[in-house]
Short mmCIF file of C-alpha atoms and ligand atoms in Angstrom, two decimals:
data_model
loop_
_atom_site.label_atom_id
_atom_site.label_comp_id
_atom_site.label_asym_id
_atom_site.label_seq_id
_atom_site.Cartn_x
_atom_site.Cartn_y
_atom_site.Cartn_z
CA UNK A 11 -21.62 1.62 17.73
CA UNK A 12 -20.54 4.27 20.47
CA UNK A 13 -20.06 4.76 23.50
CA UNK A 14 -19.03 6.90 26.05
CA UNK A 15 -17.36 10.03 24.92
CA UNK A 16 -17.84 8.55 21.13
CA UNK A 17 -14.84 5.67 21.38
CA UNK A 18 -15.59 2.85 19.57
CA UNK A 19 -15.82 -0.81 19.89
CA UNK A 20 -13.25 -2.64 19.54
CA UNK A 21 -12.69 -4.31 15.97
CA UNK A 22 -12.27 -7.90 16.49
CA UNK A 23 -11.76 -7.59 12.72
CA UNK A 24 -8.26 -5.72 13.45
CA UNK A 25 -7.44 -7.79 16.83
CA UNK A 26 -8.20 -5.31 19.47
CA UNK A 27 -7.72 -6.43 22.43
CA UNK A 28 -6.36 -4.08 24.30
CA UNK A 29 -4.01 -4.19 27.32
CA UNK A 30 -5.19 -2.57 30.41
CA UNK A 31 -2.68 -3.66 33.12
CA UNK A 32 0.04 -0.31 33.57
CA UNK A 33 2.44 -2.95 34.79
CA UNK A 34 2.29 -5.44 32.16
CA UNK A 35 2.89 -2.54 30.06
CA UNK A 36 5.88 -1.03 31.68
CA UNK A 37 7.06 -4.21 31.85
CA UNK A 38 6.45 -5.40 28.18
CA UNK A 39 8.30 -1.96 26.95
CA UNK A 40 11.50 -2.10 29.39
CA UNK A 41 12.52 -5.51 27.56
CA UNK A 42 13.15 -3.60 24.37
CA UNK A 43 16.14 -1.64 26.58
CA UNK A 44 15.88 1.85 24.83
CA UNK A 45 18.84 3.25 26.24
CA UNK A 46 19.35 6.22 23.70
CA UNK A 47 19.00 8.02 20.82
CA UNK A 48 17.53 5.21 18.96
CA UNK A 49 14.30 4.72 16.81
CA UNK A 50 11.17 2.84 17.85
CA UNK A 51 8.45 1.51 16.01
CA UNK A 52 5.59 0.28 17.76
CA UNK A 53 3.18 -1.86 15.53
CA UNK A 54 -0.39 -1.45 16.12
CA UNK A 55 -0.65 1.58 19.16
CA UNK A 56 -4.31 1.79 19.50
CA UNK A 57 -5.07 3.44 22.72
CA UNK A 58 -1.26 3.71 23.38
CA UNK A 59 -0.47 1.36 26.71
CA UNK A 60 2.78 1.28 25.33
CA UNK A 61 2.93 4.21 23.37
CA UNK A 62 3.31 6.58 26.60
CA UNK A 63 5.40 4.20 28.18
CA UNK A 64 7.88 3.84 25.27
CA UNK A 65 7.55 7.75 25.12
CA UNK A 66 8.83 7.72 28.80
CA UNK A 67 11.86 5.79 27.72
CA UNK A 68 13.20 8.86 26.03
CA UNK A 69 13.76 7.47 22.14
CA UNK A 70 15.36 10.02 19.69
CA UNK A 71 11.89 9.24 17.44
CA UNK A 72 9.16 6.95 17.82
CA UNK A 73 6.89 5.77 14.73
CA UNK A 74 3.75 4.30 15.19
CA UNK A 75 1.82 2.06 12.29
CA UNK A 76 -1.69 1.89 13.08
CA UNK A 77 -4.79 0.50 10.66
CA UNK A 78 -7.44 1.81 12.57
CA UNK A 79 -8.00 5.72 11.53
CA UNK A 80 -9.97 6.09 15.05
CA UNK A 81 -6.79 5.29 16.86
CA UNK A 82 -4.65 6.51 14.45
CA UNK A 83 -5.91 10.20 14.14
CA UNK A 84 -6.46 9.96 18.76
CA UNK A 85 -2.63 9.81 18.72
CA UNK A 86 -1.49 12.54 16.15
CA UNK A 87 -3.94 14.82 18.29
CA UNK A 88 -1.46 14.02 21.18
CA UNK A 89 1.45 14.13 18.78
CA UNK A 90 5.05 15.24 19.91
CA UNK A 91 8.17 16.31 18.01
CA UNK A 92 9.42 13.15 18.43
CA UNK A 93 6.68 10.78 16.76
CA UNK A 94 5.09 10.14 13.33
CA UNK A 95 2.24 8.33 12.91
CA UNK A 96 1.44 5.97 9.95
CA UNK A 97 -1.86 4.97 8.75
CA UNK A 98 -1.27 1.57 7.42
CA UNK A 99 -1.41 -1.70 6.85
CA UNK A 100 1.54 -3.63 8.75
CA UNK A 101 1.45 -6.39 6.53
CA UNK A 102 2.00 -3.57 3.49
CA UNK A 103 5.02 -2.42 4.93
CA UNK A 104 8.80 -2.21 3.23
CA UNK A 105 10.35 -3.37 5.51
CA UNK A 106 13.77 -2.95 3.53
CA UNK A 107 13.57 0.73 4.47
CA UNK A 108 14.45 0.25 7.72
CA UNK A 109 18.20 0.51 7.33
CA UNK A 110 19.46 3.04 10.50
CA UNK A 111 19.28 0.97 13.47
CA UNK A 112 15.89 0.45 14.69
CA UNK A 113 14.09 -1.04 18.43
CA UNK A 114 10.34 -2.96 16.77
CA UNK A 115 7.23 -3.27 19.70
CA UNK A 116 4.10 -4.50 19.34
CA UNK A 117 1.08 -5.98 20.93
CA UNK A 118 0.31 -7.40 17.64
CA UNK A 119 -3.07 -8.32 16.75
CA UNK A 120 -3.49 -12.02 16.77
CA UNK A 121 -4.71 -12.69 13.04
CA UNK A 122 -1.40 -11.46 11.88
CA UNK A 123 1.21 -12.26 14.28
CA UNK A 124 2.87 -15.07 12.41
CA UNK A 125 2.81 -13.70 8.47
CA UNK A 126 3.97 -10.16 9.88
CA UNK A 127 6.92 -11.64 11.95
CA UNK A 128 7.56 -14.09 9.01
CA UNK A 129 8.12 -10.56 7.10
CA UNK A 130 9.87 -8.95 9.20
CA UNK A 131 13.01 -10.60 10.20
CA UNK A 132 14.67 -11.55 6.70
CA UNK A 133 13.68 -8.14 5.73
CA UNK A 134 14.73 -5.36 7.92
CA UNK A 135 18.88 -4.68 8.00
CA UNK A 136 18.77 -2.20 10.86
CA UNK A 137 16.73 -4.37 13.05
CA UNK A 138 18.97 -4.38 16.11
CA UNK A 139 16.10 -5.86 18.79
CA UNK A 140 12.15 -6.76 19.18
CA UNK A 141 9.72 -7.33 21.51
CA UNK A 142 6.49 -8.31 20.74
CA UNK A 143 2.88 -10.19 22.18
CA UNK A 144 1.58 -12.89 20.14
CA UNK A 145 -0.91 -15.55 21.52
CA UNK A 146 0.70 -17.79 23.33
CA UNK A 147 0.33 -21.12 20.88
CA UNK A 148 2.29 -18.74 18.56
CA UNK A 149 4.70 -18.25 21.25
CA UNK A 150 5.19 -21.63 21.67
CA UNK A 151 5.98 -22.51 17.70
CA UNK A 152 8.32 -19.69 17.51
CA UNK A 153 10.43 -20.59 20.14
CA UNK A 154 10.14 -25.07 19.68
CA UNK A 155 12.92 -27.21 19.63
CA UNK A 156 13.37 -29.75 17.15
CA UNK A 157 11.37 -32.95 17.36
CA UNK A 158 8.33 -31.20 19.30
CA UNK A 159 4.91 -31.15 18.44
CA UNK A 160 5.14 -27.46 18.53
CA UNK A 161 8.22 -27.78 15.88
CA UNK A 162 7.55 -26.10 12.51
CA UNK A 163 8.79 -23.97 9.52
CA UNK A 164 7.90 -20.69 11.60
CA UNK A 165 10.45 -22.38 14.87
CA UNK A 166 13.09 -22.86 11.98
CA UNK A 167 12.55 -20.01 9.88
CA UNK A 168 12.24 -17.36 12.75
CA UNK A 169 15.52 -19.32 14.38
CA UNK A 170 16.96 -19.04 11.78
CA UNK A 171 16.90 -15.14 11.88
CA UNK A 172 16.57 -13.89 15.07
CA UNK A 173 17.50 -15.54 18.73
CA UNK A 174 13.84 -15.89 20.27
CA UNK A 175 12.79 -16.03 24.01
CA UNK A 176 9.79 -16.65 25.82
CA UNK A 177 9.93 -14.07 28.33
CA UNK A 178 7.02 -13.96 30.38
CA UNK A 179 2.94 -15.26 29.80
CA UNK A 180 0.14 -13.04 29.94
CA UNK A 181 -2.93 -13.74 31.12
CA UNK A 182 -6.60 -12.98 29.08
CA UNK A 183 -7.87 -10.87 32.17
CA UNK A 184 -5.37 -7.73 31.36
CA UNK A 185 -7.18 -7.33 28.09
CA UNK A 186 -10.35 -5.75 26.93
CA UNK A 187 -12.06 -7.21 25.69
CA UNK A 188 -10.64 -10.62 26.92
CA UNK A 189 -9.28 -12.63 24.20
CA UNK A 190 -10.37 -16.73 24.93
CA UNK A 191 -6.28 -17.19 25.53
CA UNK A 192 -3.42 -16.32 26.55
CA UNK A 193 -0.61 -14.44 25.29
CA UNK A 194 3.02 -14.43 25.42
CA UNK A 195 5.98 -12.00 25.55
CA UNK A 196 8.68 -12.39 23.04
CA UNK A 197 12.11 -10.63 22.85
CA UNK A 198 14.20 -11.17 19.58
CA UNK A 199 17.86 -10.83 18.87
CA UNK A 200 18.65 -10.44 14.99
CA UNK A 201 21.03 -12.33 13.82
CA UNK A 202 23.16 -10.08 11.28
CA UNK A 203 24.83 -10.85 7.74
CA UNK A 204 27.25 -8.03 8.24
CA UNK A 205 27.36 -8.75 11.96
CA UNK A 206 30.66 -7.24 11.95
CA UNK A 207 29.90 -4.37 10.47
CA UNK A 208 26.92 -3.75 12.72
CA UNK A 209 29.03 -4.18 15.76
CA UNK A 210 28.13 -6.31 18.66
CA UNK A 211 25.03 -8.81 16.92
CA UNK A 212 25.02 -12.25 16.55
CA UNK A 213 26.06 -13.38 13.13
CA UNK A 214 23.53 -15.27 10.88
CA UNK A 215 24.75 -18.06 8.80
CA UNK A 216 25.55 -17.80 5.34
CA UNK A 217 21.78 -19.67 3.02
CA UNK A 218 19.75 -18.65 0.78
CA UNK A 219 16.09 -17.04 2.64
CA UNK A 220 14.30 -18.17 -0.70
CA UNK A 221 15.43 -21.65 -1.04
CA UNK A 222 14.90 -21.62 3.12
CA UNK A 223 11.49 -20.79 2.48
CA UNK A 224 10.88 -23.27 0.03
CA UNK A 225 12.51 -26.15 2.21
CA UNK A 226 10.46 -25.19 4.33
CA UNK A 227 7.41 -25.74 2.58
CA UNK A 228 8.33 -29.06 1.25
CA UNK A 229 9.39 -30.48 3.78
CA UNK A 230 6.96 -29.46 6.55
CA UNK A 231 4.03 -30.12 4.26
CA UNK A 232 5.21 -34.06 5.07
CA UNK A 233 6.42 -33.52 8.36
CA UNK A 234 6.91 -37.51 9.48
CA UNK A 235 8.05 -38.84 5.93
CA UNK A 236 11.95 -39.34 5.73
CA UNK A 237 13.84 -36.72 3.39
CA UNK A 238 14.87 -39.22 1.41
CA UNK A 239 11.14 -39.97 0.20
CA UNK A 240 10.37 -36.47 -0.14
CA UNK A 241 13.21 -35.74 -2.24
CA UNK A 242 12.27 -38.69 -4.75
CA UNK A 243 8.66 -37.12 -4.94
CA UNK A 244 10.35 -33.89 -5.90
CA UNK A 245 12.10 -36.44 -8.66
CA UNK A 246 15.25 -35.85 -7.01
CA UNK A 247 18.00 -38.44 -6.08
CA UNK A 248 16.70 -39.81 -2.62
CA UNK A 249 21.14 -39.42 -1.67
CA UNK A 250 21.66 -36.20 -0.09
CA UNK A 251 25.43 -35.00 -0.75
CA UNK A 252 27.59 -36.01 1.91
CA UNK A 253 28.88 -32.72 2.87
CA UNK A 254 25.84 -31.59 3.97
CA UNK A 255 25.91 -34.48 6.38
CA UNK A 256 22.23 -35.34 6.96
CA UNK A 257 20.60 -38.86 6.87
CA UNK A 258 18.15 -39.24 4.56
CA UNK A 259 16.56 -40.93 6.83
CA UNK A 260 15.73 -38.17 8.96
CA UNK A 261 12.32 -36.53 9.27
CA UNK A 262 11.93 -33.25 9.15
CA UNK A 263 10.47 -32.19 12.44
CA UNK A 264 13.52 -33.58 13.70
CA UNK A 265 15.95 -31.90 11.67
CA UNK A 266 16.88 -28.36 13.54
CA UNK A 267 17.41 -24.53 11.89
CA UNK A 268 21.24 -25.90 10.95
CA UNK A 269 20.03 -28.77 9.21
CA UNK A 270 17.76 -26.75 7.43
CA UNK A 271 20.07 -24.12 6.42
CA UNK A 272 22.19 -26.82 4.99
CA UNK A 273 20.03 -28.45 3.67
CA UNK A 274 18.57 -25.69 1.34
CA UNK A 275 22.08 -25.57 -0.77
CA UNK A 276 21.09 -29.31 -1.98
CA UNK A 277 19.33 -28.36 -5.48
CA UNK A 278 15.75 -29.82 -5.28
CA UNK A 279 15.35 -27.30 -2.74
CA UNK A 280 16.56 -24.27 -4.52
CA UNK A 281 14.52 -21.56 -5.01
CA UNK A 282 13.70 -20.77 -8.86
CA UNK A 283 15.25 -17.98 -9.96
CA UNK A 284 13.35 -14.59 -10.85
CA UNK A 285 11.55 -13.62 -13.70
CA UNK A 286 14.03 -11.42 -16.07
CA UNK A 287 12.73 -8.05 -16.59
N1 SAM B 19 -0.98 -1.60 21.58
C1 SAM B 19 -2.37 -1.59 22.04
C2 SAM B 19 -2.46 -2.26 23.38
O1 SAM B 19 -1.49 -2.92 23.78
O2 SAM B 19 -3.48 -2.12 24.02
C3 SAM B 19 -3.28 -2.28 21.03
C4 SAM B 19 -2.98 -3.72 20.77
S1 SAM B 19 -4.25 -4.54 19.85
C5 SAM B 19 -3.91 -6.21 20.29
C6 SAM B 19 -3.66 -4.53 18.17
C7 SAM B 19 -3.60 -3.16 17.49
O3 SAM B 19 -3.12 -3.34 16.15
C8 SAM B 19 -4.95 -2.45 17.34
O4 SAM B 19 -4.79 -1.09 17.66
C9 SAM B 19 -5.30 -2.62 15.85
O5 SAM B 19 -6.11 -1.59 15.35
C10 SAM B 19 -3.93 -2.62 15.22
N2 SAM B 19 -3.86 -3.36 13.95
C11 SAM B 19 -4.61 -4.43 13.55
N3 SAM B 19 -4.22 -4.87 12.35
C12 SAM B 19 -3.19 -4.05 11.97
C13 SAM B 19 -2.38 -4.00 10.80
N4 SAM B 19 -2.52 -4.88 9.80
N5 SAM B 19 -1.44 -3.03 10.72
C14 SAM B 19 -1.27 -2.12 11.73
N6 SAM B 19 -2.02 -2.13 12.86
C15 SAM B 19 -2.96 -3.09 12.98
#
Protein backbone atom coordinates (compact mmCIF):
# COMPACT_ATOMS: atom_id res chain seq x y z
CA UNK A 1 0.00 0.00 0.00
CA UNK A 2 3.25 2.26 0.18
CA UNK A 3 5.57 3.53 -1.44
CA UNK A 4 8.39 5.57 -1.52
CA UNK A 5 8.97 7.60 1.55
CA UNK A 6 5.50 5.93 2.93
CA UNK A 7 2.93 8.18 0.54
CA UNK A 8 0.13 6.41 -0.40
CA UNK A 9 -1.83 5.45 -3.36
CA UNK A 10 -4.03 7.39 -4.56
CA UNK A 11 -7.80 6.72 -3.48
CA UNK A 12 -9.78 6.42 -6.54
CA UNK A 13 -12.46 6.10 -3.84
CA UNK A 14 -11.91 10.01 -2.98
CA UNK A 15 -11.03 11.10 -6.77
CA UNK A 16 -7.36 11.55 -6.62
CA UNK A 17 -6.08 12.44 -9.41
CA UNK A 18 -3.72 14.69 -8.89
CA UNK A 19 -2.38 17.59 -11.00
CA UNK A 20 1.22 17.55 -11.78
CA UNK A 21 1.67 20.31 -14.43
CA UNK A 22 3.20 23.74 -12.25
CA UNK A 23 1.67 25.70 -15.09
CA UNK A 24 -1.71 24.39 -15.24
CA UNK A 25 -1.62 25.13 -11.68
CA UNK A 26 -0.50 28.67 -11.65
CA UNK A 27 -2.71 29.11 -14.19
CA UNK A 28 -5.89 27.42 -12.66
CA UNK A 29 -5.24 29.65 -9.30
CA UNK A 30 -4.62 33.21 -11.07
CA UNK A 31 -8.35 32.99 -12.46
CA UNK A 32 -9.68 33.27 -8.93
CA UNK A 33 -7.85 37.06 -8.96
CA UNK A 34 -6.87 37.19 -5.18
CA UNK A 35 -5.95 40.64 -5.10
CA UNK A 36 -6.10 41.20 -1.20
CA UNK A 37 -6.94 40.60 2.05
CA UNK A 38 -9.54 38.15 1.18
CA UNK A 39 -10.35 34.48 2.28
CA UNK A 40 -9.75 31.33 0.24
CA UNK A 41 -11.01 28.03 0.49
CA UNK A 42 -9.59 25.46 -1.53
CA UNK A 43 -11.73 22.18 -1.64
CA UNK A 44 -9.91 19.03 -1.65
CA UNK A 45 -5.76 20.17 -1.35
CA UNK A 46 -4.21 16.84 -1.35
CA UNK A 47 -0.63 17.23 -2.21
CA UNK A 48 -1.23 21.06 -2.50
CA UNK A 49 -0.54 22.04 -6.47
CA UNK A 50 -2.63 24.78 -5.69
CA UNK A 51 -2.27 25.13 -2.20
CA UNK A 52 1.38 26.77 -2.54
CA UNK A 53 0.37 28.58 -5.41
CA UNK A 54 -2.74 30.17 -3.81
CA UNK A 55 -0.33 30.70 -0.77
CA UNK A 56 1.89 32.76 -3.22
CA UNK A 57 -1.06 34.94 -4.03
CA UNK A 58 -0.81 36.51 -0.62
CA UNK A 59 -4.65 35.82 0.86
CA UNK A 60 -5.35 37.35 4.38
CA UNK A 61 -6.32 33.36 5.33
CA UNK A 62 -6.59 30.35 3.40
CA UNK A 63 -8.80 27.23 4.58
CA UNK A 64 -8.36 24.02 3.22
CA UNK A 65 -11.20 21.02 3.47
CA UNK A 66 -9.60 17.84 2.89
CA UNK A 67 -11.20 14.03 3.48
CA UNK A 68 -8.16 12.27 3.27
CA UNK A 69 -6.32 12.38 6.91
CA UNK A 70 -2.93 11.41 4.92
CA UNK A 71 -3.14 14.66 3.07
CA UNK A 72 -4.82 16.41 5.53
CA UNK A 73 -2.36 15.97 8.53
CA UNK A 74 0.99 16.47 5.33
CA UNK A 75 -0.37 20.05 5.18
CA UNK A 76 -0.90 21.14 8.90
CA UNK A 77 2.84 19.84 9.27
CA UNK A 78 3.62 22.67 6.72
CA UNK A 79 1.02 24.90 8.32
CA UNK A 80 1.36 28.81 8.36
CA UNK A 81 -0.35 31.57 10.35
CA UNK A 82 -2.41 32.13 7.67
CA UNK A 83 -4.18 28.62 7.02
CA UNK A 84 -6.52 26.17 8.82
CA UNK A 85 -7.02 22.97 7.79
CA UNK A 86 -10.35 21.00 7.96
CA UNK A 87 -10.76 17.37 8.06
CA UNK A 88 -14.00 16.86 6.35
CA UNK A 89 -16.39 15.86 4.27
CA UNK A 90 -17.16 18.66 1.51
CA UNK A 91 -20.43 17.43 0.88
CA UNK A 92 -21.05 17.88 5.00
CA UNK A 93 -20.28 21.34 4.86
CA UNK A 94 -22.60 24.57 6.07
CA UNK A 95 -22.17 26.30 3.67
CA UNK A 96 -24.43 29.17 5.22
CA UNK A 97 -21.42 30.03 7.38
CA UNK A 98 -19.68 31.51 4.87
CA UNK A 99 -21.00 35.02 5.26
CA UNK A 100 -17.57 37.52 5.06
CA UNK A 101 -16.66 37.57 1.55
CA UNK A 102 -15.02 34.53 0.42
CA UNK A 103 -12.67 33.36 -3.12
CA UNK A 104 -13.83 29.00 -3.41
CA UNK A 105 -10.91 26.66 -5.51
CA UNK A 106 -10.92 23.34 -6.15
CA UNK A 107 -9.72 20.52 -8.26
CA UNK A 108 -12.71 18.71 -7.15
CA UNK A 109 -12.82 15.09 -7.20
CA UNK A 110 -14.95 13.87 -9.99
CA UNK A 111 -17.66 11.70 -8.03
CA UNK A 112 -18.79 14.84 -6.40
CA UNK A 113 -18.41 17.69 -8.62
CA UNK A 114 -22.02 18.19 -9.55
CA UNK A 115 -23.98 17.53 -5.93
CA UNK A 116 -21.16 19.74 -4.20
CA UNK A 117 -21.54 22.68 -6.74
CA UNK A 118 -25.37 22.05 -6.67
CA UNK A 119 -24.75 22.94 -2.76
CA UNK A 120 -22.81 25.44 -2.96
CA UNK A 121 -24.12 28.27 -4.92
CA UNK A 122 -27.75 28.82 -3.36
CA UNK A 123 -26.03 28.43 -0.14
CA UNK A 124 -23.09 30.55 0.50
CA UNK A 125 -23.94 34.65 0.89
CA UNK A 126 -20.33 35.77 0.88
CA UNK A 127 -19.44 33.86 -2.15
CA UNK A 128 -17.97 36.69 -4.21
CA UNK A 129 -16.03 34.26 -7.03
CA UNK A 130 -15.02 30.42 -7.89
CA UNK A 131 -12.92 28.53 -9.80
CA UNK A 132 -13.04 25.07 -9.99
CA UNK A 133 -11.99 21.56 -12.28
CA UNK A 134 -14.70 19.25 -12.95
CA UNK A 135 -14.56 16.62 -15.82
CA UNK A 136 -15.15 18.06 -18.73
CA UNK A 137 -18.85 16.39 -19.63
CA UNK A 138 -19.68 18.24 -16.34
CA UNK A 139 -18.22 21.25 -17.78
CA UNK A 140 -20.17 21.06 -20.62
CA UNK A 141 -23.81 20.69 -18.69
CA UNK A 142 -22.97 23.49 -16.48
CA UNK A 143 -22.31 25.90 -18.92
CA UNK A 144 -25.31 24.51 -22.00
CA UNK A 145 -27.57 26.64 -23.63
CA UNK A 146 -31.06 25.92 -23.93
CA UNK A 147 -32.24 23.36 -26.45
CA UNK A 148 -28.78 21.32 -26.34
CA UNK A 149 -28.26 17.90 -25.67
CA UNK A 150 -25.99 18.97 -22.95
CA UNK A 151 -29.09 21.20 -21.52
CA UNK A 152 -30.26 20.16 -18.03
CA UNK A 153 -31.49 21.12 -14.48
CA UNK A 154 -27.69 21.49 -13.35
CA UNK A 155 -27.21 24.29 -16.82
CA UNK A 156 -30.43 26.01 -15.33
CA UNK A 157 -30.01 25.65 -11.79
CA UNK A 158 -26.21 26.62 -11.67
CA UNK A 159 -27.31 29.66 -14.28
CA UNK A 160 -29.47 30.48 -12.39
CA UNK A 161 -26.97 31.32 -9.51
CA UNK A 162 -23.80 32.04 -10.66
CA UNK A 163 -22.49 33.39 -14.32
CA UNK A 164 -20.42 30.20 -15.53
CA UNK A 165 -17.49 30.05 -18.07
CA UNK A 166 -15.60 27.49 -19.67
CA UNK A 167 -12.25 28.79 -19.37
CA UNK A 168 -9.77 26.54 -20.59
CA UNK A 169 -9.67 22.25 -21.10
CA UNK A 170 -7.30 20.13 -19.48
CA UNK A 171 -5.89 17.34 -20.72
CA UNK A 172 -5.71 13.57 -18.74
CA UNK A 173 -1.77 13.56 -19.14
CA UNK A 174 -1.23 16.44 -16.29
CA UNK A 175 -2.74 14.06 -13.82
CA UNK A 176 -1.57 11.14 -11.81
CA UNK A 177 -2.82 8.91 -12.06
CA UNK A 178 -4.49 9.77 -15.46
CA UNK A 179 -8.13 9.98 -15.22
CA UNK A 180 -9.77 8.19 -18.78
CA UNK A 181 -10.95 12.10 -19.59
CA UNK A 182 -10.60 15.23 -19.66
CA UNK A 183 -11.26 18.03 -17.47
CA UNK A 184 -12.33 21.49 -17.61
CA UNK A 185 -11.69 24.87 -15.91
CA UNK A 186 -14.61 26.75 -14.61
CA UNK A 187 -14.77 30.35 -13.22
CA UNK A 188 -18.12 31.45 -11.52
CA UNK A 189 -19.60 34.83 -10.86
CA UNK A 190 -22.41 34.76 -8.04
CA UNK A 191 -25.18 36.31 -8.74
CA UNK A 192 -26.31 38.25 -5.42
CA UNK A 193 -29.86 38.84 -3.71
CA UNK A 194 -28.54 41.87 -1.95
CA UNK A 195 -26.35 42.68 -4.94
CA UNK A 196 -26.49 46.14 -3.86
CA UNK A 197 -25.54 45.73 -0.71
CA UNK A 198 -22.58 43.57 -1.65
CA UNK A 199 -21.34 46.17 -4.02
CA UNK A 200 -20.29 45.52 -7.51
CA UNK A 201 -22.07 41.62 -8.19
CA UNK A 202 -24.45 40.74 -10.55
CA UNK A 203 -27.94 40.68 -9.17
CA UNK A 204 -29.91 37.34 -9.08
CA UNK A 205 -33.52 37.39 -9.84
CA UNK A 206 -36.09 37.40 -7.39
CA UNK A 207 -37.70 32.87 -7.20
CA UNK A 208 -38.02 30.65 -4.93
CA UNK A 209 -34.51 27.98 -4.86
CA UNK A 210 -37.03 25.26 -3.50
CA UNK A 211 -39.78 25.47 -5.92
CA UNK A 212 -36.61 25.94 -8.62
CA UNK A 213 -35.46 22.75 -7.51
CA UNK A 214 -38.55 21.05 -7.76
CA UNK A 215 -39.29 22.45 -11.39
CA UNK A 216 -36.51 21.21 -12.02
CA UNK A 217 -37.12 17.80 -11.23
CA UNK A 218 -40.42 17.61 -12.88
CA UNK A 219 -39.82 18.88 -15.63
CA UNK A 220 -36.42 17.46 -16.64
CA UNK A 221 -37.52 14.00 -15.58
CA UNK A 222 -39.75 14.42 -19.11
CA UNK A 223 -37.45 16.46 -20.87
CA UNK A 224 -39.26 16.28 -24.63
CA UNK A 225 -43.00 16.23 -23.33
CA UNK A 226 -44.71 19.77 -23.64
CA UNK A 227 -45.38 21.61 -20.16
CA UNK A 228 -48.68 21.56 -20.77
CA UNK A 229 -48.80 17.58 -20.47
CA UNK A 230 -46.64 17.56 -17.60
CA UNK A 231 -48.62 19.92 -15.72
CA UNK A 232 -51.94 17.79 -16.28
CA UNK A 233 -49.95 14.68 -14.90
CA UNK A 234 -49.18 16.78 -11.87
CA UNK A 235 -53.30 17.22 -12.01
CA UNK A 236 -52.77 20.72 -12.71
CA UNK A 237 -54.58 22.96 -15.32
CA UNK A 238 -52.53 22.22 -18.61
CA UNK A 239 -53.04 26.73 -19.02
CA UNK A 240 -50.09 28.31 -17.63
CA UNK A 241 -51.04 31.99 -16.37
CA UNK A 242 -50.45 34.43 -18.91
CA UNK A 243 -48.15 36.61 -17.08
CA UNK A 244 -45.68 34.25 -16.90
CA UNK A 245 -45.75 34.22 -20.66
CA UNK A 246 -44.67 30.68 -21.62
CA UNK A 247 -46.39 28.32 -24.18
CA UNK A 248 -47.49 25.39 -22.91
CA UNK A 249 -46.39 24.03 -25.65
CA UNK A 250 -42.89 24.35 -24.95
CA UNK A 251 -40.56 21.57 -23.85
CA UNK A 252 -38.50 21.92 -21.28
CA UNK A 253 -35.00 21.54 -22.63
CA UNK A 254 -35.94 24.40 -24.56
CA UNK A 255 -37.15 26.61 -22.00
CA UNK A 256 -33.93 28.72 -20.57
CA UNK A 257 -32.91 29.70 -16.61
CA UNK A 258 -35.68 32.80 -17.10
CA UNK A 259 -38.31 30.60 -18.10
CA UNK A 260 -37.60 28.50 -15.37
CA UNK A 261 -37.45 31.04 -12.77
CA UNK A 262 -40.83 32.10 -13.90
CA UNK A 263 -42.08 29.39 -14.22
CA UNK A 264 -41.58 28.08 -10.58
CA UNK A 265 -44.15 30.94 -9.18
CA UNK A 266 -47.01 28.89 -11.18
CA UNK A 267 -48.37 26.62 -8.14
CA UNK A 268 -47.97 22.95 -9.31
CA UNK A 269 -44.46 23.73 -9.06
CA UNK A 270 -44.26 25.14 -5.63
CA UNK A 271 -42.29 23.71 -3.23
CA UNK A 272 -44.29 22.21 -0.09
CA UNK A 273 -43.87 24.06 2.71
CA UNK A 274 -41.80 22.81 5.88
CA UNK A 275 -42.67 20.66 8.52
CA UNK A 276 -43.81 22.96 11.69
CA UNK A 277 -41.70 22.37 14.60
N1 LIG B 1 -5.88 19.71 -5.34
C1 LIG B 1 -5.10 18.50 -5.60
C2 LIG B 1 -4.52 18.58 -6.99
O1 LIG B 1 -4.96 19.43 -7.77
O2 LIG B 1 -3.64 17.79 -7.28
C3 LIG B 1 -5.96 17.25 -5.44
C4 LIG B 1 -7.12 17.15 -6.37
S1 LIG B 1 -7.89 15.55 -6.35
C5 LIG B 1 -8.71 15.59 -7.91
C6 LIG B 1 -9.27 15.72 -5.26
C7 LIG B 1 -8.94 15.93 -3.78
O3 LIG B 1 -10.16 16.03 -3.04
C8 LIG B 1 -8.17 14.78 -3.12
O4 LIG B 1 -7.16 15.30 -2.31
C9 LIG B 1 -9.23 14.06 -2.26
O5 LIG B 1 -8.69 13.40 -1.14
C10 LIG B 1 -10.13 15.21 -1.88
N2 LIG B 1 -11.52 14.81 -1.60
C11 LIG B 1 -12.22 13.77 -2.13
N3 LIG B 1 -13.48 13.76 -1.69
C12 LIG B 1 -13.58 14.83 -0.83
C13 LIG B 1 -14.65 15.34 -0.04
N4 LIG B 1 -15.87 14.78 -0.05
N5 LIG B 1 -14.42 16.42 0.72
C14 LIG B 1 -13.18 17.03 0.74
N6 LIG B 1 -12.13 16.57 0.01
C15 LIG B 1 -12.34 15.50 -0.78
Amino acid sequence: MCRGKNIPRAKKSLGQNFLRDKNIARRIVSLLDISGPERVLEIGPGPGALTDFILEAGPAFLLLVEKDPYWARERLQKGAGRLKVILADALQMNWAHFTDPWKFIGNLPYNIASPLLWEIFPCAPGLTRAVFTVQKEVGLRITAQPGTAAYGALSVWLQSFSRPKAEFIVPPQVFRPSPKVESMVLSFLPLKKDAEKAGGLLARPDFNPRSLARALHLCFQARRKQLGVILRGLGAEAQIPEELGLDPQTRPERLSPEDFQRLCRYAPFHAPQPEPD
